PDB file of C-alpha atoms in Angstrom:
ATOM      1  CA  SER A 330      10.863  -3.118  -6.346  1.00 71.00           C
ATOM      2  CA  SER A 331       9.630   0.322  -5.543  1.00 67.00           C
ATOM      3  CA  ILE A 332       9.286   3.514  -7.487  1.00 66.00           C
ATOM      4  CA  GLY A 333       8.534   6.889  -5.891  1.00 64.00           C
ATOM      5  CA  SER A 334       8.763  10.667  -5.943  1.00 53.00           C
ATOM      6  CA  ARG A 335       6.999  13.509  -4.090  1.00 54.00           C
ATOM      7  CA  ALA A 336       6.526  17.261  -4.443  1.00 53.00           C
ATOM      8  CA  LYS A 337       4.508  20.044  -2.793  1.00 53.00           C
ATOM      9  CA  SER A 338       1.569  22.315  -3.705  1.00 53.00           C
ATOM     10  CA  ARG A 339       1.424  25.749  -2.248  1.00 64.00           C
ATOM     11  CA  ARG A 340      -2.275  25.354  -1.536  1.00 83.00           C
ATOM     12  CA  GLU A 341      -1.956  22.163   0.429  1.00 88.00           C
ATOM     13  CA  LYS A 342      -3.480  21.565   3.746  1.00 93.00           C
ATOM     14  CA  LEU A 343      -1.420  18.422   4.414  1.00 96.00           C
ATOM     15  CA  ALA A 344       2.099  17.237   3.724  1.00 96.00           C
ATOM     16  CA  VAL A 345       2.817  13.463   3.114  1.00 97.00           C
ATOM     17  CA  ASP A 346       6.002  11.698   3.994  1.00 97.00           C
ATOM     18  CA  ILE A 347       6.340   8.212   2.546  1.00 98.00           C
ATOM     19  CA  SER A 348       8.754   5.323   2.959  1.00 97.00           C
ATOM     20  CA  ALA A 349       8.708   1.795   1.714  1.00 97.00           C
ATOM     21  CA  LEU A 350      10.521  -1.417   2.831  1.00 96.00           C
ATOM     22  CA  GLN A 351      10.650  -4.796   1.197  1.00 96.00           C
ATOM     23  CA  TYR A 352      11.856  -8.191   2.032  1.00 93.00           C
ATOM     24  CA  ALA A 353      12.330 -10.886  -0.673  1.00 91.00           C
ATOM     25  CA  ALA A 354      11.428 -14.490   0.320  1.00 86.00           C
ATOM     26  CA  SER A 355      13.320 -16.070  -2.577  1.00 73.00           C
ATOM     27  CA  GLY A 356      16.857 -14.684  -2.729  1.00 73.00           C
ATOM     28  CA  THR A 357      16.936 -11.138  -4.152  1.00 79.00           C
ATOM     29  CA  ILE A 358      13.696 -10.746  -6.131  1.00 90.00           C
ATOM     30  CA  ASN A 359      10.546  -9.578  -4.325  1.00 93.00           C
ATOM     31  CA  GLY A 360       7.323 -10.439  -6.264  1.00 94.00           C
ATOM     32  CA  ASP A 361       5.589  -7.459  -4.859  1.00 95.00           C
ATOM     33  CA  CYS A 362       5.995  -3.858  -6.150  1.00 96.00           C
ATOM     34  CA  CYS A 363       5.097  -0.524  -4.587  1.00 97.00           C
ATOM     35  CA  GLY A 364       5.304   3.006  -5.715  1.00 97.00           C
ATOM     36  CA  TRP A 365       4.197   6.586  -4.857  1.00 97.00           C
ATOM     37  CA  GLN A 366       4.120   9.887  -6.751  1.00 96.00           C
ATOM     38  CA  ASP A 367       2.740  13.350  -6.893  1.00 95.00           C
ATOM     39  CA  ILE A 368       0.229  13.225  -9.833  1.00 95.00           C
ATOM     40  CA  GLY A 369      -0.658  16.919  -9.838  1.00 92.00           C
ATOM     41  CA  ASP A 370      -3.484  18.976  -8.482  1.00 92.00           C
ATOM     42  CA  GLY A 371      -2.136  18.512  -4.888  1.00 94.00           C
ATOM     43  CA  ARG A 372      -2.686  14.628  -5.126  1.00 96.00           C
ATOM     44  CA  THR A 373      -0.283  11.968  -4.020  1.00 97.00           C
ATOM     45  CA  VAL A 374      -0.845   8.351  -5.171  1.00 98.00           C
ATOM     46  CA  MET A 375       0.359   5.250  -3.401  1.00 98.00           C
ATOM     47  CA  VAL A 376       0.234   1.762  -4.867  1.00 98.00           C
ATOM     48  CA  VAL A 377       1.065  -1.746  -3.756  1.00 98.00           C
ATOM     49  CA  SER A 378       0.726  -4.686  -6.167  1.00 97.00           C
ATOM     50  CA  VAL A 379       1.450  -8.303  -5.350  1.00 95.00           C
ATOM     51  CA  GLY A 380       2.322 -10.579  -8.256  1.00 92.00           C
ATOM     52  CA  MET A 381       1.058 -14.159  -8.232  1.00 86.00           C
ATOM     53  CA  GLY A 382       3.596 -16.589  -6.885  1.00 79.00           C
ATOM     54  CA  LYS A 383       7.192 -15.507  -6.296  1.00 80.00           C
ATOM     55  CA  GLY A 384      10.336 -14.410  -8.093  1.00 84.00           C
ATOM     56  CA  LYS A 385      10.933 -12.788 -11.558  1.00 89.00           C
ATOM     57  CA  LYS A 386       7.501 -13.472 -13.057  1.00 88.00           C
ATOM     58  CA  ALA A 387       5.498 -12.248 -10.036  1.00 90.00           C
ATOM     59  CA  ALA A 388       7.859  -9.139  -9.855  1.00 93.00           C
ATOM     60  CA  ALA A 389       7.192  -8.326 -13.620  1.00 91.00           C
ATOM     61  CA  GLU A 390       3.463  -8.540 -13.211  1.00 91.00           C
ATOM     62  CA  SER A 391       3.376  -6.298 -10.046  1.00 94.00           C
ATOM     63  CA  LEU A 392       5.842  -3.857 -11.692  1.00 95.00           C
ATOM     64  CA  LEU A 393       3.604  -3.558 -14.775  1.00 92.00           C
ATOM     65  CA  VAL A 394       0.548  -2.866 -12.651  1.00 94.00           C
ATOM     66  CA  THR A 395       2.258  -0.270 -10.473  1.00 97.00           C
ATOM     67  CA  LYS A 396       3.985   1.627 -13.419  1.00 96.00           C
ATOM     68  CA  THR A 397       0.848   1.546 -15.655  1.00 95.00           C
ATOM     69  CA  LEU A 398      -1.577   2.613 -12.897  1.00 97.00           C
ATOM     70  CA  ILE A 399       0.663   5.592 -11.784  1.00 97.00           C
ATOM     71  CA  SER A 400       1.163   6.652 -15.538  1.00 97.00           C
ATOM     72  CA  LEU A 401      -2.595   6.532 -16.280  1.00 97.00           C
ATOM     73  CA  LEU A 402      -3.470   8.510 -13.119  1.00 97.00           C
ATOM     74  CA  ARG A 403      -0.714  11.131 -13.983  1.00 96.00           C
ATOM     75  CA  ALA A 404      -2.207  11.452 -17.421  1.00 97.00           C
ATOM     76  CA  GLY A 405      -5.544  12.378 -15.947  1.00 96.00           C
ATOM     77  CA  VAL A 406      -7.411   9.048 -16.329  1.00 97.00           C
ATOM     78  CA  THR A 407     -10.009   8.686 -13.514  1.00 97.00           C
ATOM     79  CA  PRO A 408      -9.235   6.030 -10.951  1.00 97.00           C
ATOM     80  CA  ASP A 409     -12.222   3.821 -11.998  1.00 96.00           C
ATOM     81  CA  LEU A 410     -11.239   3.829 -15.697  1.00 97.00           C
ATOM     82  CA  ALA A 411      -7.566   3.337 -14.945  1.00 97.00           C
ATOM     83  CA  LEU A 412      -8.319   0.204 -12.851  1.00 96.00           C
ATOM     84  CA  LYS A 413     -10.616  -1.193 -15.627  1.00 95.00           C
ATOM     85  CA  MET A 414      -7.641  -0.627 -18.126  1.00 93.00           C
ATOM     86  CA  ILE A 415      -5.351  -2.456 -15.775  1.00 92.00           C
ATOM     87  CA  ASN A 416      -7.723  -5.333 -15.553  1.00 88.00           C
ATOM     88  CA  THR A 417      -8.084  -5.468 -19.382  1.00 87.00           C
ATOM     89  CA  VAL A 418      -4.238  -5.492 -19.901  1.00 82.00           C
ATOM     90  CA  MET A 419      -3.964  -8.414 -17.358  1.00 81.00           C
ATOM     91  CA  LEU A 420      -6.754 -10.325 -19.132  1.00 79.00           C
ATOM     92  CA  MET A 421      -5.299  -9.841 -22.605  1.00 79.00           C
ATOM     93  CA  LYS A 422      -2.005 -11.519 -21.485  1.00 73.00           C
ATOM     94  CA  ASP A 423      -1.490 -14.979 -22.975  1.00 67.00           C
ATOM     95  CA  ASP A 424      -0.555 -16.552 -19.638  1.00 64.00           C
ATOM     96  CA  GLU A 425      -3.576 -17.664 -17.642  1.00 61.00           C
ATOM     97  CA  GLU A 426      -1.485 -17.519 -14.427  1.00 65.00           C
ATOM     98  CA  SER A 427      -1.065 -13.765 -15.092  1.00 68.00           C
ATOM     99  CA  TYR A 428      -2.457 -11.882 -12.155  1.00 82.00           C
ATOM    100  CA  ALA A 429      -1.479  -9.241  -9.665  1.00 91.00           C
ATOM    101  CA  THR A 430      -3.470  -7.491  -6.924  1.00 94.00           C
ATOM    102  CA  VAL A 431      -4.048  -3.728  -6.910  1.00 96.00           C
ATOM    103  CA  ASP A 432      -4.095  -1.630  -3.771  1.00 97.00           C
ATOM    104  CA  LEU A 433      -4.434   2.066  -4.519  1.00 98.00           C
ATOM    105  CA  ALA A 434      -4.599   5.162  -2.230  1.00 98.00           C
ATOM    106  CA  ILE A 435      -5.106   8.646  -3.629  1.00 98.00           C
ATOM    107  CA  ILE A 436      -4.466  11.397  -1.002  1.00 98.00           C
ATOM    108  CA  ASP A 437      -5.743  14.917  -1.784  1.00 97.00           C
ATOM    109  CA  ARG A 438      -3.324  17.197  -0.011  1.00 96.00           C
ATOM    110  CA  ILE A 439      -5.603  20.169  -0.491  1.00 96.00           C
ATOM    111  CA  SER A 440      -9.014  18.767   0.699  1.00 96.00           C
ATOM    112  CA  GLY A 441      -7.460  16.427   3.218  1.00 97.00           C
ATOM    113  CA  LYS A 442      -9.417  13.401   1.767  1.00 97.00           C
ATOM    114  CA  VAL A 443      -8.095   9.983   0.904  1.00 98.00           C
ATOM    115  CA  LYS A 444      -9.669   7.444  -1.485  1.00 98.00           C
ATOM    116  CA  PHE A 445      -8.822   3.758  -1.314  1.00 98.00           C
ATOM    117  CA  TYR A 446      -9.293   1.217  -4.107  1.00 98.00           C
ATOM    118  CA  LYS A 447      -8.645  -2.505  -3.732  1.00 97.00           C
ATOM    119  CA  ILE A 448      -8.674  -5.437  -6.100  1.00 94.00           C
ATOM    120  CA  GLY A 449      -7.689  -8.630  -4.120  1.00 92.00           C
ATOM    121  CA  ALA A 450      -5.398  -6.637  -1.925  1.00 95.00           C
ATOM    122  CA  ALA A 451      -4.345  -7.035   1.723  1.00 96.00           C
ATOM    123  CA  PRO A 452      -5.992  -4.646   4.368  1.00 96.00           C
ATOM    124  CA  THR A 453      -4.642  -1.141   4.838  1.00 98.00           C
ATOM    125  CA  LEU A 454      -4.386   0.400   8.229  1.00 98.00           C
ATOM    126  CA  ILE A 455      -5.219   3.934   9.078  1.00 98.00           C
ATOM    127  CA  ARG A 456      -4.328   5.547  12.355  1.00 98.00           C
ATOM    128  CA  HIS A 457      -6.043   8.519  13.733  1.00 95.00           C
ATOM    129  CA  ARG A 458      -4.409   9.359  17.057  1.00 88.00           C
ATOM    130  CA  GLU A 459      -4.161   6.004  18.799  1.00 84.00           C
ATOM    131  CA  ALA A 460      -7.082   4.534  17.112  1.00 96.00           C
ATOM    132  CA  VAL A 461      -6.191   2.102  14.161  1.00 97.00           C
ATOM    133  CA  GLU A 462      -8.906   1.178  11.584  1.00 96.00           C
ATOM    134  CA  GLU A 463      -8.642  -1.470   8.947  1.00 96.00           C
ATOM    135  CA  VAL A 464      -9.706  -0.870   5.337  1.00 96.00           C
ATOM    136  CA  LYS A 465     -10.811  -3.989   3.550  1.00 94.00           C
ATOM    137  CA  LEU A 466     -13.398  -2.721   1.200  1.00 93.00           C
ATOM    138  CA  ARG A 467     -13.105  -2.409  -2.602  1.00 95.00           C
ATOM    139  CA  TYR A 468     -13.680   1.303  -2.191  1.00 97.00           C
ATOM    140  CA  MET A 469     -13.603   3.683   0.695  1.00 97.00           C
ATOM    141  CA  GLU A 470     -13.032   7.422   1.253  1.00 97.00           C
ATOM    142  CA  THR A 471     -12.203   9.197   4.493  1.00 97.00           C
ATOM    143  CA  GLU A 472     -10.755  12.436   5.929  1.00 97.00           C
ATOM    144  CA  LEU A 473      -7.147  12.739   7.009  1.00 97.00           C
ATOM    145  CA  LYS A 474      -5.773  14.953   9.760  1.00 96.00           C
ATOM    146  CA  LYS A 475      -2.283  15.928  10.743  1.00 96.00           C
ATOM    147  CA  ASP A 476      -0.348  13.195  12.519  1.00 96.00           C
ATOM    148  CA  ASP A 477      -2.455  10.404  10.924  1.00 98.00           C
ATOM    149  CA  TRP A 478      -0.763   7.398   9.246  1.00 98.00           C
ATOM    150  CA  ILE A 479      -1.642   5.209   6.239  1.00 98.00           C
ATOM    151  CA  ILE A 480      -0.072   1.774   6.212  1.00 98.00           C
ATOM    152  CA  MET A 481      -0.379  -0.228   3.090  1.00 98.00           C
ATOM    153  CA  MET A 482       1.180  -3.799   2.876  1.00 98.00           C
ATOM    154  CA  SER A 483       1.416  -6.993   0.931  1.00 96.00           C
ATOM    155  CA  ASP A 484      -0.415 -10.143   2.204  1.00 93.00           C
ATOM    156  CA  GLY A 485       2.798 -11.639   3.325  1.00 93.00           C
ATOM    157  CA  VAL A 486       2.817  -8.923   6.002  1.00 95.00           C
ATOM    158  CA  SER A 487      -0.979  -8.758   6.875  1.00 94.00           C
ATOM    159  CA  ASP A 488      -1.190 -12.550   7.175  1.00 91.00           C
ATOM    160  CA  GLY A 489       2.231 -13.026   8.640  1.00 91.00           C
ATOM    161  CA  GLY A 490       3.340 -16.671   9.295  1.00 83.00           C
ATOM    162  CA  THR A 491      -0.309 -17.601   9.894  1.00 74.00           C
ATOM    163  CA  ALA A 492      -1.462 -17.779   6.317  1.00 58.00           C
ATOM    164  CA  GLY A 493      -4.097 -20.385   5.748  1.00 54.00           C
ATOM    165  CA  SER A 494      -4.588 -20.907   9.525  1.00 56.00           C
ATOM    166  CA  THR A 495      -7.064 -19.533  11.952  1.00 55.00           C
ATOM    167  CA  GLY A 496      -4.515 -17.048  13.217  1.00 51.00           C
ATOM    168  CA  ARG A 497      -4.860 -14.692  10.298  1.00 55.00           C
ATOM    169  CA  ASP A 498      -7.048 -12.035  11.949  1.00 68.00           C
ATOM    170  CA  ALA A 499      -5.080 -12.333  15.170  1.00 78.00           C
ATOM    171  CA  PHE A 500      -1.866 -11.295  13.295  1.00 91.00           C
ATOM    172  CA  ILE A 501      -3.382  -8.133  11.715  1.00 93.00           C
ATOM    173  CA  ASP A 502      -4.451  -7.293  15.329  1.00 92.00           C
ATOM    174  CA  THR A 503      -0.858  -7.628  16.333  1.00 93.00           C
ATOM    175  CA  LEU A 504       0.178  -5.173  13.671  1.00 96.00           C
ATOM    176  CA  LYS A 505      -2.576  -2.731  14.612  1.00 96.00           C
ATOM    177  CA  SER A 506      -1.278  -2.774  18.160  1.00 95.00           C
ATOM    178  CA  THR A 507       2.233  -1.907  16.967  1.00 96.00           C
ATOM    179  CA  VAL A 508       1.000   0.854  14.668  1.00 98.00           C
ATOM    180  CA  ALA A 509      -0.938   2.366  17.465  1.00 97.00           C
ATOM    181  CA  LYS A 510       2.010   2.454  19.871  1.00 95.00           C
ATOM    182  CA  VAL A 511       4.644   4.128  17.479  1.00 96.00           C
ATOM    183  CA  ARG A 512       5.666   7.600  18.700  1.00 95.00           C
ATOM    184  CA  SER A 513       8.093   8.404  15.949  1.00 95.00           C
ATOM    185  CA  ALA A 514       6.778  10.399  12.951  1.00 96.00           C
ATOM    186  CA  ASP A 515       9.379   8.650  10.694  1.00 97.00           C
ATOM    187  CA  PRO A 516       7.658   6.411   8.073  1.00 98.00           C
ATOM    188  CA  GLU A 517      10.949   4.482   7.537  1.00 97.00           C
ATOM    189  CA  MET A 518      10.923   3.502  11.298  1.00 97.00           C
ATOM    190  CA  MET A 519       7.275   2.461  11.048  1.00 98.00           C
ATOM    191  CA  SER A 520       7.925   0.336   7.856  1.00 98.00           C
ATOM    192  CA  MET A 521      11.020  -1.311   9.587  1.00 97.00           C
ATOM    193  CA  LEU A 522       8.994  -2.161  12.742  1.00 97.00           C
ATOM    194  CA  LEU A 523       6.171  -3.860  10.800  1.00 97.00           C
ATOM    195  CA  ILE A 524       8.506  -5.762   8.349  1.00 96.00           C
ATOM    196  CA  ASP A 525      10.491  -7.064  11.334  1.00 95.00           C
ATOM    197  CA  GLN A 526       7.313  -8.107  13.124  1.00 95.00           C
ATOM    198  CA  ALA A 527       5.970  -9.948  10.081  1.00 95.00           C
ATOM    199  CA  ALA A 528       9.419 -11.650   9.324  1.00 93.00           C
ATOM    200  CA  ASP A 529       9.697 -12.920  12.883  1.00 92.00           C
ATOM    201  CA  SER A 530       6.158 -14.495  12.730  1.00 92.00           C
ATOM    202  CA  TYR A 531       7.348 -16.909  10.018  1.00 91.00           C
ATOM    203  CA  ILE A 532       9.757 -18.838  12.270  1.00 85.00           C
ATOM    204  CA  GLY A 533       9.615 -22.504  11.233  1.00 82.00           C
ATOM    205  CA  ARG A 534       7.669 -21.658   8.092  1.00 85.00           C
ATOM    206  CA  GLU A 535       8.730 -20.581   4.505  1.00 84.00           C
ATOM    207  CA  ARG A 536       8.550 -16.689   4.383  1.00 85.00           C
ATOM    208  CA  ASP A 537       6.440 -14.826   1.843  1.00 90.00           C
ATOM    209  CA  ASP A 538       7.535 -11.650   0.119  1.00 93.00           C
ATOM    210  CA  LEU A 539       6.960  -8.720   2.509  1.00 95.00           C
ATOM    211  CA  THR A 540       6.232  -5.160   1.500  1.00 97.00           C
ATOM    212  CA  VAL A 541       5.173  -2.193   3.681  1.00 98.00           C
ATOM    213  CA  LEU A 542       4.424   1.340   2.285  1.00 98.00           C
ATOM    214  CA  ALA A 543       3.911   3.774   5.163  1.00 98.00           C
ATOM    215  CA  ALA A 544       2.758   7.440   5.006  1.00 98.00           C
ATOM    216  CA  HIS A 545       2.824  10.013   7.751  1.00 98.00           C
ATOM    217  CA  ILE A 546       0.563  12.978   7.324  1.00 98.00           C
ATOM    218  CA  SER A 547       1.636  16.389   8.761  1.00 95.00           C
TER     219      SER A 547
END
């Protein structure tokens, strides 16, 4: 599932256009969740969470993480504390199998900076002109410029149909190459290209849930 809204601040240096696309591996329920929202002070937050396993239970975990995280940040809780609180909530659940990854980006549209926080999450791709870099670290901060891209994704997309094999890094390189070549400024188009590419990589294998959350900066 995905949740999102956006708004503008009159002092902002950058505008952010966001689109999400998802594909469910098992019928109609995707175990991933993503969301984005304006949280005030010229900041846009983007979240991708992947629940453990597939189906309803995974979807419930990832939705809980996404909604709670956005609510805490909107309420003014610092990202570090919000992530600690999410961790505590997950640990307090009775089910030992209860787990969901956290992938968080906070874009400051006034300063032009973006901060990334990751807990067990797939890589994020940032495109500056034609150069595409991979964000894998638990925390990273960088500067955004007009016409940059931020591409967040679930591991079903980043690993493609190569999960558990030696081709894993090769597939993220394929995605990077696609991101570098896109000429459109439409995040929906970017999301669609990457989802299609990931889905095609699973030929002959059982597909994982796929989620792409793409932001174009202008």
